[in-house]
Coordinates of C-alpha atoms and ligand atoms in Angstrom, one line a residue:
M19 CA 5.5 -13.0 -25.1
S20 CA 8.1 -15.5 -26.2
T21 CA 11.3 -16.0 -24.2
S22 CA 13.4 -14.5 -27.0
A23 CA 11.2 -11.4 -27.1
S24 CA 11.4 -10.9 -23.4
T25 CA 15.2 -11.3 -23.5
A26 CA 15.4 -8.6 -26.1
Q27 CA 13.3 -6.3 -24.0
V28 CA 15.4 -7.0 -20.9
S29 CA 18.7 -6.4 -22.6
T30 CA 17.6 -3.0 -23.9
N31 CA 16.1 -1.9 -20.5
N32 CA 17.6 0.9 -18.5
L33 CA 18.1 -0.7 -15.1
D34 CA 18.7 2.6 -13.3
A35 CA 15.2 3.8 -12.3
F36 CA 13.9 0.8 -10.4
W37 CA 15.1 1.1 -6.8
M38 CA 15.0 -2.6 -6.0
P39 CA 13.6 -3.8 -2.6
F40 CA 15.9 -5.6 -0.1
T41 CA 18.6 -5.8 -2.9
A42 CA 22.2 -4.8 -3.3
N43 CA 21.2 -2.5 -6.2
R44 CA 24.7 -1.6 -7.5
Q45 CA 25.8 -5.2 -7.5
F46 CA 22.7 -6.3 -9.2
K47 CA 22.7 -3.7 -11.9
Q48 CA 26.3 -4.6 -12.8
S49 CA 25.3 -8.2 -13.3
P50 CA 21.5 -8.6 -13.5
R51 CA 19.7 -11.8 -12.8
M52 CA 16.4 -11.8 -14.7
F53 CA 13.6 -14.2 -14.7
V54 CA 11.3 -14.1 -17.7
G55 CA 9.1 -17.1 -17.3
A56 CA 8.0 -19.7 -14.7
K57 CA 6.3 -23.1 -14.8
D58 CA 5.7 -25.5 -12.0
M59 CA 9.0 -26.0 -10.2
H60 CA 11.2 -23.8 -12.5
Y61 CA 12.0 -20.3 -13.5
T62 CA 13.3 -19.4 -17.0
T63 CA 16.2 -16.9 -17.0
S64 CA 16.7 -14.2 -19.6
D65 CA 19.6 -16.2 -21.0
G66 CA 17.2 -19.1 -21.5
R67 CA 18.3 -21.3 -18.5
Q68 CA 16.0 -23.3 -16.2
V69 CA 16.4 -22.6 -12.5
L70 CA 14.9 -25.0 -10.0
D71 CA 12.9 -22.9 -7.4
G72 CA 14.2 -23.8 -4.0
T73 CA 12.3 -20.9 -2.3
A74 CA 8.8 -20.8 -3.8
G75 CA 9.5 -17.3 -5.1
L76 CA 9.7 -15.7 -1.7
W77 CA 8.0 -18.4 0.4
C78 CA 4.8 -17.8 -1.5
C79 CA 4.3 -19.9 -4.6
N80 CA 3.2 -22.9 -2.7
A81 CA 1.3 -24.5 -5.6
G82 CA 4.2 -24.0 -8.0
H83 CA 4.2 -21.6 -10.9
C84 CA 1.6 -20.7 -13.5
R85 CA -0.8 -23.4 -12.4
P86 CA -3.6 -23.6 -14.9
K87 CA -6.6 -23.3 -12.6
I88 CA -5.2 -20.2 -10.9
V89 CA -4.2 -18.6 -14.2
E90 CA -7.6 -19.2 -15.7
A91 CA -9.4 -17.9 -12.6
V92 CA -7.5 -14.6 -12.7
Q93 CA -8.0 -14.2 -16.4
A94 CA -11.7 -14.8 -16.1
Q95 CA -12.1 -12.5 -13.1
V96 CA -10.2 -9.5 -14.6
A97 CA -12.5 -9.7 -17.6
E98 CA -15.7 -10.1 -15.5
M99 CA -15.2 -7.5 -12.8
D100 CA -11.9 -5.8 -12.4
Y101 CA -12.5 -4.1 -9.1
A102 CA -15.2 -3.6 -6.5
P103 CA -15.1 -1.2 -3.6
A104 CA -14.5 -2.9 -0.3
F105 CA -16.0 -0.4 2.0
Q106 CA -19.8 -0.5 2.4
M107 CA -20.0 -2.8 -0.7
G108 CA -19.4 -6.5 -1.2
H109 CA -18.9 -9.1 -3.9
P110 CA -19.7 -12.8 -3.7
K111 CA -16.2 -14.2 -4.0
A112 CA -15.0 -12.2 -0.9
F113 CA -17.7 -14.0 1.3
E114 CA -17.1 -17.3 -0.4
L115 CA -13.4 -17.1 0.3
A116 CA -13.8 -16.0 3.9
A117 CA -16.1 -18.9 4.5
R118 CA -13.7 -21.4 3.0
L119 CA -10.8 -20.0 4.9
S120 CA -12.7 -20.1 8.1
A121 CA -13.6 -23.7 7.5
L122 CA -9.9 -24.5 6.8
M123 CA -8.6 -22.8 10.0
P124 CA -9.4 -24.6 13.3
S125 CA -12.2 -23.1 15.4
P126 CA -12.7 -20.7 17.0
L127 CA -10.6 -18.7 14.5
D128 CA -13.5 -18.2 12.2
H129 CA -13.6 -14.6 11.1
V130 CA -11.4 -13.2 8.3
F131 CA -10.2 -9.7 7.5
F132 CA -8.6 -9.2 4.1
T133 CA -5.5 -7.2 3.4
G134 CA -3.0 -6.8 0.5
S135 CA 0.1 -8.3 2.0
G136 CA 1.8 -9.8 5.0
S137 CA 2.9 -6.4 6.3
E138 CA -0.7 -5.2 6.1
S139 CA -1.9 -8.3 7.9
V140 CA 0.5 -7.7 10.7
D141 CA -0.6 -4.1 11.1
T142 CA -4.2 -5.2 11.0
A143 CA -3.8 -7.8 13.7
L144 CA -2.0 -5.4 16.0
K145 CA -4.7 -2.8 15.5
I146 CA -7.5 -5.3 16.1
A147 CA -5.7 -6.5 19.2
L148 CA -5.5 -2.9 20.6
A149 CA -9.1 -2.1 19.6
Y150 CA -10.4 -5.4 21.1
Q151 CA -8.8 -4.7 24.5
R152 CA -10.4 -1.3 24.5
A153 CA -13.8 -2.7 23.4
I154 CA -13.8 -5.1 26.4
G155 CA -12.9 -2.4 28.8
Q156 CA -9.2 -3.2 29.0
G157 CA -8.1 0.1 27.4
T158 CA -5.0 0.3 29.6
R159 CA -3.6 -2.6 27.6
T160 CA -1.7 -0.7 24.9
R161 CA 1.7 -2.5 24.8
L162 CA 2.7 -4.9 22.1
I163 CA 5.3 -7.6 22.7
G164 CA 7.4 -9.1 19.9
R165 CA 10.5 -11.2 19.9
E166 CA 14.2 -10.6 19.0
R167 CA 14.9 -11.8 15.5
G168 CA 11.2 -11.7 14.6
Y169 CA 10.1 -10.6 11.1
H170 CA 6.7 -9.2 10.7
G171 CA 7.0 -7.3 7.5
V172 CA 8.1 -3.8 6.9
G173 CA 5.3 -1.5 8.1
F174 CA 6.0 0.6 11.2
G175 CA 3.9 -1.8 13.2
G176 CA 5.8 -4.8 11.9
I177 CA 9.3 -3.4 12.3
S178 CA 8.4 -2.2 15.8
V179 CA 7.4 -5.6 17.1
G180 CA 10.0 -7.2 14.8
G181 CA 13.5 -7.9 16.0
I182 CA 15.8 -7.8 13.0
V183 CA 18.2 -5.1 13.7
N184 CA 18.9 -4.0 10.1
N185 CA 15.2 -3.6 9.4
R186 CA 14.8 -1.3 12.4
K187 CA 17.9 0.7 13.1
T188 CA 17.6 3.4 10.4
F189 CA 13.9 4.1 10.9
G190 CA 13.8 6.2 14.0
T191 CA 11.8 5.3 17.1
M192 CA 8.9 3.4 15.5
L193 CA 5.9 2.6 17.8
T194 CA 6.2 3.3 21.4
G195 CA 5.3 0.9 24.2
V196 CA 6.8 -2.2 22.5
D197 CA 9.1 -4.7 24.1
H198 CA 10.7 -7.9 22.9
M199 CA 11.2 -11.4 24.3
R200 CA 14.5 -13.1 23.7
H201 CA 14.8 -15.3 20.7
T202 CA 15.0 -19.0 20.9
H203 CA 18.2 -19.7 19.0
D204 CA 20.5 -21.9 21.0
P205 CA 23.1 -23.5 18.8
A206 CA 25.3 -24.5 21.7
R207 CA 22.6 -27.0 22.8
N208 CA 20.5 -27.5 19.6
A209 CA 22.8 -27.4 16.5
F210 CA 21.9 -29.9 13.8
S211 CA 18.6 -30.7 15.5
R212 CA 16.2 -32.6 13.2
G213 CA 12.8 -31.0 13.5
M214 CA 11.9 -29.3 16.8
P215 CA 14.9 -28.7 19.1
E216 CA 14.8 -30.5 22.5
N217 CA 16.1 -27.6 24.5
G218 CA 14.7 -24.1 25.1
A219 CA 11.0 -24.4 26.2
E220 CA 12.2 -22.2 29.1
Y221 CA 12.7 -19.2 26.8
A222 CA 9.0 -18.7 27.0
E223 CA 9.5 -17.7 30.6
D224 CA 11.1 -14.5 29.3
L225 CA 7.6 -13.3 28.7
I226 CA 7.0 -13.5 32.4
R227 CA 10.0 -11.2 33.0
I228 CA 8.4 -8.6 30.6
I229 CA 5.0 -9.0 32.1
Q230 CA 6.5 -8.4 35.6
L231 CA 8.4 -5.3 34.3
H232 CA 5.4 -3.6 32.7
D233 CA 2.4 -5.2 34.6
P234 CA 0.0 -7.3 32.6
S235 CA -2.7 -4.6 32.7
T236 CA -0.5 -2.6 30.2
I237 CA 0.0 -5.5 27.6
A238 CA -2.5 -6.0 24.8
A239 CA -0.8 -8.7 22.7
V240 CA 2.2 -10.9 22.0
I241 CA 3.1 -11.6 18.4
V242 CA 5.5 -14.4 17.2
E243 CA 6.2 -16.4 14.1
P244 CA 5.5 -20.0 15.1
V245 CA 8.6 -20.8 12.9
A246 CA 10.8 -17.7 12.4
G247 CA 11.6 -17.5 8.7
S248 CA 13.3 -14.4 7.5
T249 CA 15.8 -14.3 10.3
G250 CA 17.2 -17.6 9.0
V251 CA 14.7 -20.3 10.1
L252 CA 14.5 -20.7 13.9
I253 CA 12.3 -23.8 14.8
P254 CA 10.5 -23.4 18.1
P255 CA 11.8 -25.7 20.9
K256 CA 9.4 -28.4 22.0
H257 CA 6.7 -27.1 24.3
Y258 CA 7.7 -23.4 23.8
L259 CA 4.6 -22.3 22.0
E260 CA 2.3 -24.1 24.4
R261 CA 4.0 -22.3 27.3
L262 CA 3.6 -18.9 25.5
R263 CA -0.2 -19.7 25.1
E264 CA -0.5 -20.6 28.8
I265 CA 1.2 -17.4 30.0
C266 CA -0.9 -15.2 27.7
D267 CA -4.1 -16.9 29.0
Q268 CA -3.0 -16.4 32.6
H269 CA -2.6 -12.6 32.0
G270 CA -5.4 -11.7 29.6
I271 CA -2.9 -11.1 26.8
L272 CA -3.8 -11.9 23.2
L273 CA -1.5 -14.2 21.3
I274 CA -0.9 -13.5 17.6
F275 CA 0.7 -16.1 15.3
D276 CA 2.3 -14.6 12.2
E277 CA 1.7 -17.4 9.7
V278 CA 2.7 -15.5 6.6
I279 CA 5.2 -18.2 5.7
T280 CA 3.9 -21.2 7.7
G281 CA 0.4 -20.8 6.4
F282 CA -1.0 -22.9 3.6
G283 CA 0.8 -26.2 3.9
R284 CA 4.5 -25.3 4.6
L285 CA 4.7 -27.6 7.6
G286 CA 2.6 -30.4 6.2
T287 CA -0.6 -29.1 7.8
P288 CA -2.8 -26.3 6.6
F289 CA -1.5 -24.0 9.2
A290 CA 1.1 -24.0 12.0
V291 CA -1.9 -23.8 14.3
D292 CA -2.7 -27.3 13.3
Y293 CA 0.9 -28.5 13.4
F294 CA 1.7 -27.3 16.9
G295 CA -1.8 -27.8 18.3
V296 CA -1.7 -24.3 19.8
T297 CA -4.6 -21.9 19.1
P298 CA -3.8 -18.2 19.1
D299 CA -6.3 -15.4 19.2
L300 CA -5.3 -13.9 15.8
V301 CA -3.4 -15.4 12.8
T302 CA -1.8 -13.3 10.1
T303 CA -1.4 -14.8 6.6
A304 CA -0.6 -13.7 3.0
K305 CA 1.8 -15.3 0.5
G306 CA 0.5 -18.9 0.0
L307 CA -3.1 -17.6 0.2
T308 CA -2.9 -16.9 -3.5
S309 CA 0.2 -19.0 -4.1
G310 CA 1.9 -15.6 -4.7
V311 CA -0.1 -14.9 -7.9
I312 CA -1.9 -11.8 -6.7
P313 CA -0.9 -9.8 -3.6
M314 CA -3.3 -10.6 -0.8
G315 CA -3.3 -11.2 3.0
A316 CA -5.9 -12.4 5.5
V317 CA -6.1 -12.0 9.2
F318 CA -8.1 -14.6 11.2
C319 CA -9.6 -13.8 14.5
T320 CA -11.7 -15.7 17.0
K321 CA -15.4 -15.4 17.3
A322 CA -14.9 -13.7 20.7
I323 CA -12.8 -10.9 19.2
Y324 CA -15.3 -10.4 16.3
D325 CA -18.3 -10.4 18.6
A326 CA -16.7 -7.8 20.9
F327 CA -17.0 -5.3 18.1
M328 CA -20.5 -6.1 17.0
H329 CA -22.2 -3.7 19.4
G330 CA -23.8 -0.2 19.3
P331 CA -26.1 1.3 16.6
E332 CA -26.1 -1.0 13.5
H333 CA -25.5 1.8 11.0
L334 CA -22.1 2.6 12.6
I335 CA -18.8 1.2 11.4
E336 CA -17.4 -1.2 14.0
L337 CA -13.7 -1.1 13.0
F338 CA -12.1 2.0 11.4
H339 CA -9.7 0.0 9.4
G340 CA -9.4 -1.4 5.9
Y341 CA -7.6 -1.0 2.5
T342 CA -8.6 0.0 -1.0
Y343 CA -7.5 -3.5 -2.0
S344 CA -9.1 -5.5 0.9
A345 CA -10.9 -8.5 -0.7
H346 CA -9.9 -7.4 -4.3
P347 CA -12.0 -9.5 -6.7
I348 CA -9.0 -10.7 -8.7
A349 CA -7.1 -11.7 -5.5
C350 CA -10.3 -13.5 -4.2
A351 CA -10.5 -15.3 -7.5
A352 CA -6.9 -16.3 -7.3
A353 CA -7.2 -17.4 -3.7
L354 CA -10.3 -19.5 -4.4
A355 CA -8.6 -21.2 -7.4
T356 CA -5.5 -21.7 -5.2
L357 CA -7.5 -23.4 -2.5
D358 CA -9.0 -25.6 -5.2
T359 CA -5.6 -26.5 -6.5
Y360 CA -4.3 -27.2 -2.9
E361 CA -7.4 -29.5 -2.3
E362 CA -7.3 -31.4 -5.6
E363 CA -3.6 -32.1 -5.2
G364 CA -3.5 -32.6 -1.4
L365 CA -0.9 -29.9 -1.2
L366 CA -1.7 -28.7 2.3
T367 CA -0.6 -32.0 3.7
R368 CA 1.9 -33.1 1.1
A369 CA 4.9 -31.7 2.9
A370 CA 4.2 -34.2 5.7
D371 CA 4.7 -37.1 3.1
I372 CA 8.1 -35.8 1.9
A373 CA 9.4 -34.1 5.0
Q374 CA 11.6 -37.1 6.0
H375 CA 13.2 -37.2 2.5
W376 CA 13.7 -33.4 2.7
E377 CA 15.2 -33.7 6.2
D378 CA 17.6 -36.5 5.2
G379 CA 18.7 -34.6 2.1
L380 CA 19.3 -31.4 4.0
H381 CA 21.2 -33.0 6.8
S382 CA 23.4 -34.9 4.4
L383 CA 25.1 -31.5 3.8
K384 CA 26.5 -31.5 7.4
D385 CA 30.0 -32.5 6.2
C386 CA 30.3 -29.6 3.7
P387 CA 32.9 -27.0 4.5
N388 CA 31.9 -24.1 6.9
V389 CA 28.5 -25.6 7.8
I390 CA 27.8 -24.8 11.5
D391 CA 24.2 -25.7 11.8
I392 CA 21.3 -27.3 9.8
R393 CA 17.7 -26.8 10.8
N394 CA 14.4 -28.1 9.3
L395 CA 10.7 -28.5 9.8
G396 CA 8.0 -29.5 7.2
L397 CA 9.3 -28.2 3.9
I398 CA 11.5 -25.6 5.4
G399 CA 15.3 -25.9 5.7
A400 CA 18.3 -23.8 6.6
V401 CA 22.0 -24.3 6.4
E402 CA 24.0 -21.9 8.5
L403 CA 27.5 -21.1 7.4
D404 CA 30.4 -19.8 9.4
P405 CA 30.9 -16.2 8.3
I406 CA 34.1 -15.1 6.6
A407 CA 36.1 -13.3 9.3
G408 CA 35.4 -9.5 9.0
E409 CA 33.0 -10.0 6.1
P410 CA 29.7 -11.2 7.4
T411 CA 27.1 -12.3 4.7
K412 CA 29.7 -12.6 2.0
R413 CA 30.0 -16.4 2.1
A414 CA 26.3 -17.0 1.9
F415 CA 25.9 -14.4 -0.9
S416 CA 28.6 -16.2 -2.9
A417 CA 26.7 -19.4 -2.4
F418 CA 23.5 -17.7 -3.7
L419 CA 25.3 -16.4 -6.8
K420 CA 27.0 -19.7 -7.5
A421 CA 23.7 -21.6 -7.0
Y422 CA 21.9 -19.3 -9.5
D423 CA 24.7 -20.1 -12.0
D424 CA 24.3 -23.8 -11.3
G425 CA 20.5 -23.7 -11.8
I426 CA 19.0 -23.5 -8.3
L427 CA 17.3 -20.6 -6.6
I428 CA 18.1 -20.3 -2.9
R429 CA 17.6 -17.5 -0.4
T430 CA 20.2 -16.2 2.0
T431 CA 19.9 -14.0 5.0
G432 CA 23.1 -13.1 6.9
D433 CA 25.2 -16.3 6.5
I434 CA 22.2 -18.6 6.5
I435 CA 20.8 -20.3 3.4
A436 CA 17.0 -20.7 3.7
L437 CA 15.0 -23.2 1.6
S438 CA 11.3 -23.4 1.1
P439 CA 10.3 -24.9 -2.2
P440 CA 6.9 -25.1 -3.8
L441 CA 4.9 -27.9 -2.2
I442 CA 4.8 -29.8 -5.5
I443 CA 8.5 -30.6 -5.4
S444 CA 9.3 -34.3 -6.3
K445 CA 11.8 -36.4 -4.4
D446 CA 14.0 -36.3 -7.5
Q447 CA 13.9 -32.6 -7.5
I448 CA 14.7 -32.5 -3.7
D449 CA 17.8 -34.7 -4.5
E450 CA 18.7 -32.4 -7.4
L451 CA 18.4 -29.3 -5.1
F452 CA 20.7 -30.8 -2.4
G453 CA 23.1 -32.3 -4.9
K454 CA 23.6 -28.9 -6.5
L455 CA 23.8 -27.2 -3.2
R456 CA 26.5 -29.7 -2.1
T457 CA 28.5 -28.7 -5.2
V458 CA 28.0 -25.0 -4.4
L459 CA 29.2 -25.4 -0.8
M460 CA 32.2 -27.4 -1.9
T461 CA 33.2 -24.7 -4.4
I462 CA 32.8 -21.4 -2.7
D463 CA 35.4 -19.9 -0.3
Ligands
PXG10 N1 5.3 -11.8 8.4 C1 6.2 -12.7 8.1 C2 6.4 -13.8 9.1 C3 6.9 -12.8 6.9 O1 7.7 -13.8 6.7 C4 5.8 -10.7 6.3 C5 5.1 -10.7 7.5 C6 5.5 -9.6 5.4 O2 4.9 -9.9 4.3 P1 4.9 -9.0 3.0 O3 3.9 -9.6 2.1 O4 4.5 -7.6 3.4 O5 6.3 -9.0 2.4 C7 6.7 -11.7 6.0 C8 7.4 -11.7 4.7 C9 12.7 -14.2 3.1 C10 11.6 -13.3 2.9 O6 13.5 -14.4 2.2 C11 10.5 -13.3 3.8 C12 9.4 -12.5 3.6 C13 9.4 -11.6 2.6 C14 10.4 -11.6 1.6 C15 11.5 -12.4 1.8 O7 12.9 -14.7 4.2 N2 8.5 -12.6 4.6

C-alpha cells in the first residue's frame, strides 16, 4: 500500500471503536498520531513525515524496521505452514530456535519455553518457579517476591509482583502471598551517574528483611528486572545484583531475571546475564526475540529446573502450562531470521561500541531546563524532569508531543523520558536525536 493510500484510509477511519492500550484515548483521538510505514531507523507518519525512532518501537525493534531477512522469512513461513499445534505436536523451527537460543544464553540456562509476549513469559516463569519448588519437595515455598517500581507486564502475575502503583491500584487484590523489596532509586546520592551507580548495593539487604518476616521456607522466587525499564530506567547499583543472587542461594530461593527489555543486545551483550555476570535460575524474554515483528516470548530455565520435571510415567504431561501460540511457526521463523540478522551485523554487541557516544550525548543535556537526573547503560537512556507543580506527567508529555512534531520518537513515563533506539542507530543519528531533544527541552514549559 502506498503512503498516500494509507493516508486516505487513515483520514476516513472512525477512531472511536479502538480502545487504545496505555493511551490517553480522548487526547489521542482529538489529535491522532499515526504511523503508516517504517524502514530501518525511521517511521513514516500519515502526513508523510519521517520520525527517527528513539525507542525501537516499544523497546522491541532491536534490528531496526522492516529488515529484509526477517520480512522474507515471515512471508515464506506464512505461505509454507501458517500454524501448527503446540501441544503434543512439534515443528522443526521451534526446536531449531530453542537450540539456538540455548546456545546464545550462558549455561546452565539451556532450556526454553515459548510464549506469546513478555507478560506471558512472566506468568510462565512464576508458575515454573512454584511448580519446581513443589517438584523438589519444597511445596511450602509459595510466596513470590518482586520489587517496588518493577514492571513485569500486565497479567495478574506480573502486576502482583510488579510495583508500579497505577498498574495495580484499580485491579483488586491480585495474587496473594506476594511481597516487594524496596526499589533502588537514590537520586540524592546517585543523580547524573554515568552507567551503574556507585551507591546502593545495600538495598539488596531488603530481601533479608522480607525473608526474616516470612521465613525462607515460604518463599519460592524473587523476580527483578536487571535494569528497570518501564518505571523510568533504574540502573542497578554496583554489586546489587550479585548480592541478590547470594541471598537467594543461601535461602533456596529461585532468582528470576525479567529480561524483556534487556535481552537481545540492549546492554551491548546478548543478555543482561552476560553484562552483569550474574546467573539467575530463570530468564524471561520477548520483544527483541523477533525484533518486535511477530509477538513472541521465551522463558529460559536451568537444566536443574527442567530435569526436576522429567520424572514419572513418560506418557504423562510434565507441566500443565502452555499457549495456543507457544512456538507459533511464523514467530519462530521471524525469530530465527532475527537471530541471523543480529549475528550478521554484530548487533548483540554493537551497543558496547557506541555506548560511550550515547552516554556523552545523553549527559550533554544536563544543562537543559528542569532536568533533575540523567541515567544510562548500554543503549538505554533516561532524562528525568522536574514535574510541573500540581500537574505530574504533564511536562514530559509536552516533551513527547513536541518531539513527535520535531521528528523524533521518545517514550515518557511519569516525568521521565526514556530512550532505547534500535541497535543499528548511527553516531550521526544519536547526535540528531539528542540535538532535537535539546531543542524540545529548551522549548517546552
Ligand atoms: N517485563 C518487562 C521487564 C517489560 O518491560 C513486559 C514484561 C511485558 O511484555 P509485554 O510483551 O506483555 O508487553 C515488559 C513490557 C515502556 C514499555 O515504554 C515497556 C514495556 C511495554 C510497553 C511499553 O517502558 N515493557
